[in-house]
Amino acid sequence: MKRVLESKYPAVSLIVLNWNGEEIIKSCLNSLLKTRYPNFNVVVVDNASKDKSVNIIKKHFRDKVDLIVNKENLGFPKGMNVGIRYVLKKYKPKYVGLLNNDLLFHDRLWLLKIIKEMERDKKIGVASPMFIFPNGKVQRVGERLGSNLLSLMVRVLTALPEKKYKERPRGIKEVDVFLGAAPIFKREVLERVGLLDERYSPFLCEEVEYSYRLKRYGYKSVTVCDSEVVHLISYSMKRMAKEDVRKDLFKVYIATRNAFLFSLDYFGIIKSLTISLPVIIFATFFERREKNKGLNFSNIGLRKNLGVRLFLLLKAIYEAFKLKRLQPQIR
């Protein structure tokens, strides 16, 4: 019976990474566990939360999910890798999903639609659902950026909104960078290509790096547009930014460091200094006044704390060069 089930519905392990998510983790897990797919399990990796989220998980989901509580906040790549190693050893699934805690799974068939496409096309290494806003409008589908480093760096550092879609996207869309809030990986990919690169801890750009590593191995990344998931958008980072201006500046520093590290990893030092660095300098000192609008002269303003930002820029570039000398931490 188990063989028949697995032949039709391959085993899937879904890993939810949580950090101080007491306001959203219950809704996330309640909706996730209603997913209509007969062969999946859920593992929650908590990154040393200081709020009540671990108690909420233990109280409401004790027999429904596996809970791993890290002793310290390991960040996204390291935290997710803890979960990946755990499920590969315990459950040996054919597919592994890496989920943010700021997701709602109203489309009960979201996972089935993704697995169906990944089973059909052996070249798909990673597939993500299409993200929508709580009001139902399309949020992110993903884009083709190719080897255009300038466009890629602008996208990574400015978080520009995607174009508005006149018609709702359908079918399969191949993308250069998979959507990082809910990617589904084939186990063979994790075993062959490796885990998330822990040099990119605590967060940001790890999905960009993995997407380009994936290409080198001949796999492609796609968005399954018929699979829709509500994304509440960067809950953990918004929470961190509200706590302290210094933590918001820390996020900018990490984004700068990791973006430059990615550029060094995949485009070399010459292009990094002549193409990536000018974009990084621009993004350090200027911002979009209205975040929901595009990048144009009328929407550009000077940031605050310029002296601190200059120091963090220099530190980020220095640290990126140091990390570049290290072996990728992917096993």
GROMACS .gro file of C-alpha atoms in nm:
model
  331
    1MET     CA    1   0.000   0.000   0.000
    2LYS     CA    2   0.284   0.238   0.089
    3ARG     CA    3   0.455   0.172  -0.245
    4VAL     CA    4   0.134   0.245  -0.433
    5LEU     CA    5   0.089   0.569  -0.237
    6GLU     CA    6   0.446   0.684  -0.300
    7SER     CA    7   0.430   0.601  -0.670
    8LYS     CA    8   0.132   0.833  -0.710
    9TYR     CA    9   0.208   1.083  -0.433
   10PRO     CA   10   0.584   1.105  -0.360
   11ALA     CA   11   0.674   1.182   0.001
   12VAL     CA   12   0.718   1.552   0.081
   13SER     CA   13   0.869   1.709   0.394
   14LEU     CA   14   0.775   2.072   0.455
   15ILE     CA   15   1.005   2.271   0.683
   16VAL     CA   16   0.870   2.590   0.841
   17LEU     CA   17   1.133   2.826   0.984
   18ASN     CA   18   1.004   3.032   1.274
   19TRP     CA   19   1.148   3.327   1.466
   20ASN     CA   20   0.930   3.524   1.707
   21GLY     CA   21   0.621   3.443   1.504
   22GLU     CA   22   0.361   3.428   1.780
   23GLU     CA   23   0.121   3.648   1.582
   24ILE     CA   24   0.125   3.434   1.268
   25ILE     CA   25   0.256   3.082   1.332
   26LYS     CA   26  -0.080   2.936   1.438
   27SER     CA   27  -0.258   3.062   1.127
   28CYS     CA   28   0.030   2.946   0.907
   29LEU     CA   29   0.033   2.590   1.046
   30ASN     CA   30  -0.345   2.559   1.062
   31SER     CA   31  -0.375   2.641   0.693
   32LEU     CA   32  -0.069   2.432   0.598
   33LEU     CA   33  -0.199   2.120   0.770
   34LYS     CA   34  -0.521   2.143   0.568
   35THR     CA   35  -0.321   2.088   0.249
   36ARG     CA   36  -0.483   1.818   0.037
   37TYR     CA   37  -0.191   1.589  -0.029
   38PRO     CA   38  -0.187   1.241   0.124
   39ASN     CA   39   0.187   1.199   0.178
   40PHE     CA   40   0.351   1.494   0.354
   41ASN     CA   41   0.486   1.582   0.696
   42VAL     CA   42   0.565   1.916   0.861
   43VAL     CA   43   0.874   2.009   1.061
   44VAL     CA   44   0.902   2.343   1.241
   45VAL     CA   45   1.251   2.475   1.309
   46ASP     CA   46   1.244   2.751   1.568
   47ASN     CA   47   1.536   2.993   1.571
   48ALA     CA   48   1.550   3.055   1.947
   49SER     CA   49   1.233   3.264   1.961
   50LYS     CA   50   1.191   3.486   2.264
   51ASP     CA   51   0.814   3.520   2.233
   52LYS     CA   52   0.538   3.264   2.292
   53SER     CA   53   0.551   3.096   1.952
   54VAL     CA   54   0.718   2.775   2.074
   55ASN     CA   55   0.452   2.738   2.343
   56ILE     CA   56   0.182   2.795   2.081
   57ILE     CA   57   0.329   2.520   1.862
   58LYS     CA   58   0.358   2.276   2.153
   59LYS     CA   59   0.003   2.349   2.269
   60HIS     CA   60  -0.180   2.333   1.936
   61PHE     CA   61   0.038   2.114   1.712
   62ARG     CA   62   0.218   1.872   1.946
   63ASP     CA   63   0.112   1.558   1.757
   64LYS     CA   64   0.091   1.718   1.414
   65VAL     CA   65   0.440   1.855   1.350
   66ASP     CA   66   0.798   1.779   1.448
   67LEU     CA   67   0.950   2.067   1.644
   68ILE     CA   68   1.321   2.149   1.651
   69VAL     CA   69   1.424   2.436   1.879
   70ASN     CA   70   1.766   2.583   1.806
   71LYS     CA   71   1.963   2.710   2.104
   72GLU     CA   72   2.046   3.031   1.916
   73ASN     CA   73   1.914   3.223   1.618
   74LEU     CA   74   2.102   3.065   1.329
   75GLY     CA   75   1.945   3.281   1.060
   76PHE     CA   76   1.776   3.151   0.746
   77PRO     CA   77   2.033   2.935   0.562
   78LYS     CA   78   2.175   2.765   0.873
   79GLY     CA   79   1.832   2.730   1.032
   80MET     CA   80   1.680   2.574   0.722
   81ASN     CA   81   1.981   2.344   0.680
   82VAL     CA   82   1.914   2.206   1.029
   83GLY     CA   83   1.568   2.108   0.909
   84ILE     CA   84   1.689   1.971   0.575
   85ARG     CA   85   1.946   1.742   0.739
   86TYR     CA   86   1.681   1.625   0.985
   87VAL     CA   87   1.419   1.529   0.725
   88LEU     CA   88   1.669   1.370   0.484
   89LYS     CA   89   1.784   1.143   0.765
   90LYS     CA   90   1.448   1.068   0.932
   91TYR     CA   91   1.192   1.076   0.651
   92LYS     CA   92   1.398   1.039   0.330
   93PRO     CA   93   1.136   1.228   0.124
   94LYS     CA   94   1.154   1.272  -0.251
   95TYR     CA   95   1.078   1.642  -0.211
   96VAL     CA   96   1.164   1.902   0.055
   97GLY     CA   97   0.987   2.237   0.095
   98LEU     CA   98   1.137   2.539   0.273
   99LEU     CA   99   0.859   2.762   0.402
  100ASN     CA  100   0.850   3.103   0.567
  101ASN     CA  101   0.617   3.143   0.864
  102ASP     CA  102   0.437   3.436   0.699
  103LEU     CA  103   0.237   3.222   0.455
  104LEU     CA  104  -0.128   3.119   0.436
  105PHE     CA  105  -0.229   2.815   0.230
  106HIS     CA  106  -0.588   2.882   0.126
  107ASP     CA  107  -0.539   2.686  -0.197
  108ARG     CA  108  -0.562   2.335  -0.054
  109LEU     CA  109  -0.418   2.181  -0.371
  110TRP     CA  110  -0.113   2.410  -0.387
  111LEU     CA  111   0.134   2.129  -0.314
  112LEU     CA  112  -0.028   1.872  -0.541
  113LYS     CA  113  -0.007   2.113  -0.835
  114ILE     CA  114   0.366   2.171  -0.776
  115ILE     CA  115   0.458   1.804  -0.731
  116LYS     CA  116   0.262   1.712  -1.043
  117GLU     CA  117   0.473   1.949  -1.253
  118MET     CA  118   0.802   1.845  -1.091
  119GLU     CA  119   0.722   1.479  -1.159
  120ARG     CA  120   0.640   1.561  -1.519
  121ASP     CA  121   0.960   1.759  -1.594
  122LYS     CA  122   1.280   1.602  -1.463
  123LYS     CA  123   1.477   1.920  -1.538
  124ILE     CA  124   1.289   2.117  -1.272
  125GLY     CA  125   1.512   2.132  -0.967
  126VAL     CA  126   1.313   2.384  -0.763
  127ALA     CA  127   0.952   2.497  -0.799
  128SER     CA  128   0.761   2.763  -0.609
  129PRO     CA  129   0.396   2.862  -0.591
  130MET     CA  130   0.282   3.202  -0.714
  131PHE     CA  131   0.249   3.448  -0.426
  132ILE     CA  132  -0.060   3.660  -0.382
  133PHE     CA  133  -0.153   3.940  -0.143
  134PRO     CA  134  -0.424   3.880   0.120
  135ASN     CA  135  -0.666   4.070  -0.108
  136GLY     CA  136  -0.608   3.812  -0.382
  137LYS     CA  137  -0.399   4.026  -0.616
  138VAL     CA  138  -0.081   3.883  -0.766
  139GLN     CA  139   0.228   3.968  -0.561
  140ARG     CA  140   0.522   3.779  -0.713
  141VAL     CA  141   0.568   3.536  -0.998
  142GLY     CA  142   0.941   3.564  -1.062
  143GLU     CA  143   1.138   3.696  -1.358
  144ARG     CA  144   1.395   3.610  -1.622
  145LEU     CA  145   1.709   3.816  -1.561
  146GLY     CA  146   1.961   3.596  -1.739
  147SER     CA  147   2.325   3.693  -1.708
  148ASN     CA  148   2.254   4.068  -1.696
  149LEU     CA  149   2.443   4.151  -1.378
  150LEU     CA  150   2.326   4.513  -1.371
  151SER     CA  151   1.956   4.416  -1.378
  152LEU     CA  152   2.017   4.141  -1.127
  153MET     CA  153   2.192   4.366  -0.875
  154VAL     CA  154   1.928   4.636  -0.909
  155ARG     CA  155   1.659   4.377  -0.842
  156VAL     CA  156   1.841   4.225  -0.544
  157LEU     CA  157   1.929   4.555  -0.374
  158THR     CA  158   1.620   4.765  -0.439
  159ALA     CA  159   1.344   4.501  -0.398
  160LEU     CA  160   1.154   4.657  -0.686
  161PRO     CA  161   0.793   4.543  -0.715
  162GLU     CA  162   0.710   4.321  -1.010
  163LYS     CA  163   0.506   4.458  -1.297
  164LYS     CA  164   0.130   4.467  -1.257
  165TYR     CA  165  -0.031   4.181  -1.444
  166LYS     CA  166  -0.327   4.266  -1.667
  167GLU     CA  167  -0.423   3.900  -1.671
  168ARG     CA  168  -0.365   3.648  -1.396
  169PRO     CA  169  -0.059   3.434  -1.485
  170ARG     CA  170  -0.129   3.066  -1.545
  171GLY     CA  171   0.073   2.756  -1.617
  172ILE     CA  172   0.447   2.720  -1.562
  173LYS     CA  173   0.690   3.010  -1.575
  174GLU     CA  174   1.064   2.946  -1.584
  175VAL     CA  175   1.252   3.200  -1.372
  176ASP     CA  176   1.616   3.280  -1.303
  177VAL     CA  177   1.570   3.318  -0.928
  178PHE     CA  178   1.311   3.101  -0.754
  179LEU     CA  179   1.077   3.263  -0.505
  180GLY     CA  180   1.246   3.207  -0.170
  181ALA     CA  181   0.947   3.201   0.067
  182ALA     CA  182   0.820   2.854  -0.032
  183PRO     CA  183   1.049   2.666  -0.272
  184ILE     CA  184   1.007   2.290  -0.318
  185PHE     CA  185   1.335   2.105  -0.384
  186LYS     CA  186   1.390   1.762  -0.529
  187ARG     CA  187   1.591   1.552  -0.286
  188GLU     CA  188   1.834   1.458  -0.563
  189VAL     CA  189   1.906   1.829  -0.606
  190LEU     CA  190   1.985   1.879  -0.238
  191GLU     CA  191   2.212   1.574  -0.244
  192ARG     CA  192   2.387   1.667  -0.568
  193VAL     CA  193   2.388   2.049  -0.568
  194GLY     CA  194   2.409   2.088  -0.191
  195LEU     CA  195   2.220   2.269   0.084
  196LEU     CA  196   2.181   2.646   0.128
  197ASP     CA  197   2.519   2.820   0.145
  198GLU     CA  198   2.572   2.915   0.509
  199ARG     CA  199   2.816   3.190   0.417
  200TYR     CA  200   2.502   3.390   0.335
  201SER     CA  201   2.372   3.372   0.692
  202PRO     CA  202   2.180   3.520   0.860
  203PHE     CA  203   1.957   3.602   0.560
  204LEU     CA  204   1.920   3.756   0.213
  205CYS     CA  205   2.050   3.645  -0.129
  206GLU     CA  206   2.071   3.276  -0.039
  207GLU     CA  207   1.798   3.194  -0.293
  208VAL     CA  208   1.974   3.402  -0.559
  209GLU     CA  209   2.298   3.212  -0.502
  210TYR     CA  210   2.123   2.873  -0.504
  211SER     CA  211   1.933   2.953  -0.823
  212TYR     CA  212   2.254   3.023  -1.013
  213ARG     CA  213   2.427   2.721  -0.859
  214LEU     CA  214   2.132   2.514  -0.973
  215LYS     CA  215   2.182   2.630  -1.332
  216ARG     CA  216   2.541   2.512  -1.329
  217TYR     CA  217   2.412   2.159  -1.265
  218GLY     CA  218   2.163   2.173  -1.552
  219TYR     CA  219   1.844   2.221  -1.349
  220LYS     CA  220   1.588   2.495  -1.386
  221SER     CA  221   1.372   2.695  -1.145
  222VAL     CA  222   1.004   2.751  -1.211
  223THR     CA  223   0.695   2.910  -1.065
  224VAL     CA  224   0.375   2.705  -1.084
  225CYS     CA  225   0.128   2.988  -1.130
  226ASP     CA  226  -0.179   2.768  -1.079
  227SER     CA  227  -0.053   2.704  -0.724
  228GLU     CA  228  -0.132   3.013  -0.516
  229VAL     CA  229  -0.009   3.095  -0.164
  230VAL     CA  230  -0.078   3.410   0.036
  231HIS     CA  231   0.244   3.583   0.141
  232LEU     CA  232   0.228   3.836   0.424
  233ILE     CA  233   0.576   3.963   0.319
  234SER     CA  234   0.890   3.946   0.531
  235TYR     CA  235   0.724   3.931   0.873
  236SER     CA  236   1.047   3.859   1.062
  237MET     CA  237   1.246   4.135   0.895
  238LYS     CA  238   0.965   4.388   0.940
  239ARG     CA  239   0.947   4.293   1.307
  240MET     CA  240   1.322   4.336   1.342
  241ALA     CA  241   1.319   4.673   1.163
  242LYS     CA  242   1.051   4.810   1.396
  243GLU     CA  243   1.252   4.722   1.703
  244ASP     CA  244   1.557   4.939   1.640
  245VAL     CA  245   1.704   5.162   1.369
  246ARG     CA  246   2.038   4.987   1.423
  247LYS     CA  247   1.881   4.654   1.334
  248ASP     CA  248   1.737   4.806   1.018
  249LEU     CA  249   2.087   4.928   0.924
  250PHE     CA  250   2.217   4.579   1.003
  251LYS     CA  251   1.974   4.439   0.745
  252VAL     CA  252   2.109   4.685   0.488
  253TYR     CA  253   2.465   4.580   0.574
  254ILE     CA  254   2.381   4.210   0.529
  255ALA     CA  255   2.206   4.276   0.198
  256THR     CA  256   2.511   4.468   0.073
  257ARG     CA  257   2.759   4.205   0.190
  258ASN     CA  258   2.565   3.912   0.047
  259ALA     CA  259   2.486   4.082  -0.284
  260PHE     CA  260   2.855   4.158  -0.337
  261LEU     CA  261   2.952   3.806  -0.229
  262PHE     CA  262   2.710   3.661  -0.483
  263SER     CA  263   2.857   3.885  -0.751
  264LEU     CA  264   3.209   3.769  -0.666
  265ASP     CA  265   3.098   3.405  -0.663
  266TYR     CA  266   2.931   3.406  -1.005
  267PHE     CA  267   3.061   3.703  -1.204
  268GLY     CA  268   3.419   3.754  -1.086
  269ILE     CA  269   3.607   4.045  -0.936
  270ILE     CA  270   3.625   4.269  -1.248
  271LYS     CA  271   3.249   4.275  -1.312
  272SER     CA  272   3.184   4.299  -0.940
  273LEU     CA  273   3.394   4.615  -0.910
  274THR     CA  274   3.278   4.778  -1.234
  275ILE     CA  275   2.909   4.681  -1.240
  276SER     CA  276   2.794   4.557  -0.898
  277LEU     CA  277   2.980   4.804  -0.678
  278PRO     CA  278   2.832   5.121  -0.839
  279VAL     CA  279   2.481   4.975  -0.792
  280ILE     CA  280   2.565   4.891  -0.431
  281ILE     CA  281   2.695   5.244  -0.366
  282PHE     CA  282   2.379   5.393  -0.517
  283ALA     CA  283   2.154   5.165  -0.309
  284THR     CA  284   2.351   5.253   0.006
  285PHE     CA  285   2.283   5.626  -0.013
  286PHE     CA  286   1.957   5.655  -0.208
  287GLU     CA  287   1.613   5.495  -0.175
  288ARG     CA  288   1.269   5.493  -0.330
  289ARG     CA  289   1.044   5.741  -0.148
  290GLU     CA  290   0.735   5.532  -0.223
  291LYS     CA  291   0.811   5.161  -0.199
  292ASN     CA  292   0.517   5.055  -0.414
  293LYS     CA  293   0.644   5.257  -0.711
  294GLY     CA  294   0.929   5.194  -0.952
  295LEU     CA  295   1.280   5.335  -0.968
  296ASN     CA  296   1.272   5.676  -1.138
  297PHE     CA  297   1.422   6.018  -1.065
  298SER     CA  298   1.102   6.160  -0.917
  299ASN     CA  299   1.086   5.872  -0.669
  300ILE     CA  300   1.447   5.879  -0.547
  301GLY     CA  301   1.548   6.033  -0.215
  302LEU     CA  302   1.860   6.052   0.000
  303ARG     CA  303   1.873   5.811   0.293
  304LYS     CA  304   1.940   5.909   0.654
  305ASN     CA  305   2.245   5.817   0.865
  306LEU     CA  306   2.488   5.860   0.576
  307GLY     CA  307   2.802   5.837   0.790
  308VAL     CA  308   2.695   5.507   0.940
  309ARG     CA  309   2.593   5.378   0.598
  310LEU     CA  310   2.935   5.459   0.454
  311PHE     CA  311   3.105   5.267   0.737
  312LEU     CA  312   2.873   4.968   0.686
  313LEU     CA  313   2.932   4.976   0.311
  314LEU     CA  314   3.308   4.953   0.354
  315LYS     CA  315   3.268   4.681   0.617
  316ALA     CA  316   3.031   4.483   0.393
  317ILE     CA  317   3.270   4.487   0.097
  318TYR     CA  318   3.560   4.382   0.319
  319GLU     CA  319   3.358   4.097   0.474
  320ALA     CA  320   3.240   3.980   0.131
  321PHE     CA  321   3.601   3.942   0.016
  322LYS     CA  322   3.676   3.745   0.334
  323LEU     CA  323   3.379   3.513   0.281
  324LYS     CA  324   3.476   3.464  -0.081
  325ARG     CA  325   3.800   3.304   0.032
  326LEU     CA  326   3.606   3.043   0.230
  327GLN     CA  327   3.474   2.721   0.081
  328PRO     CA  328   3.096   2.729   0.023
  329GLN     CA  329   2.927   2.580   0.331
  330ILE     CA  330   2.670   2.358   0.158
  331ARG     CA  331   2.706   2.010   0.311
   0.00000   0.00000   0.00000
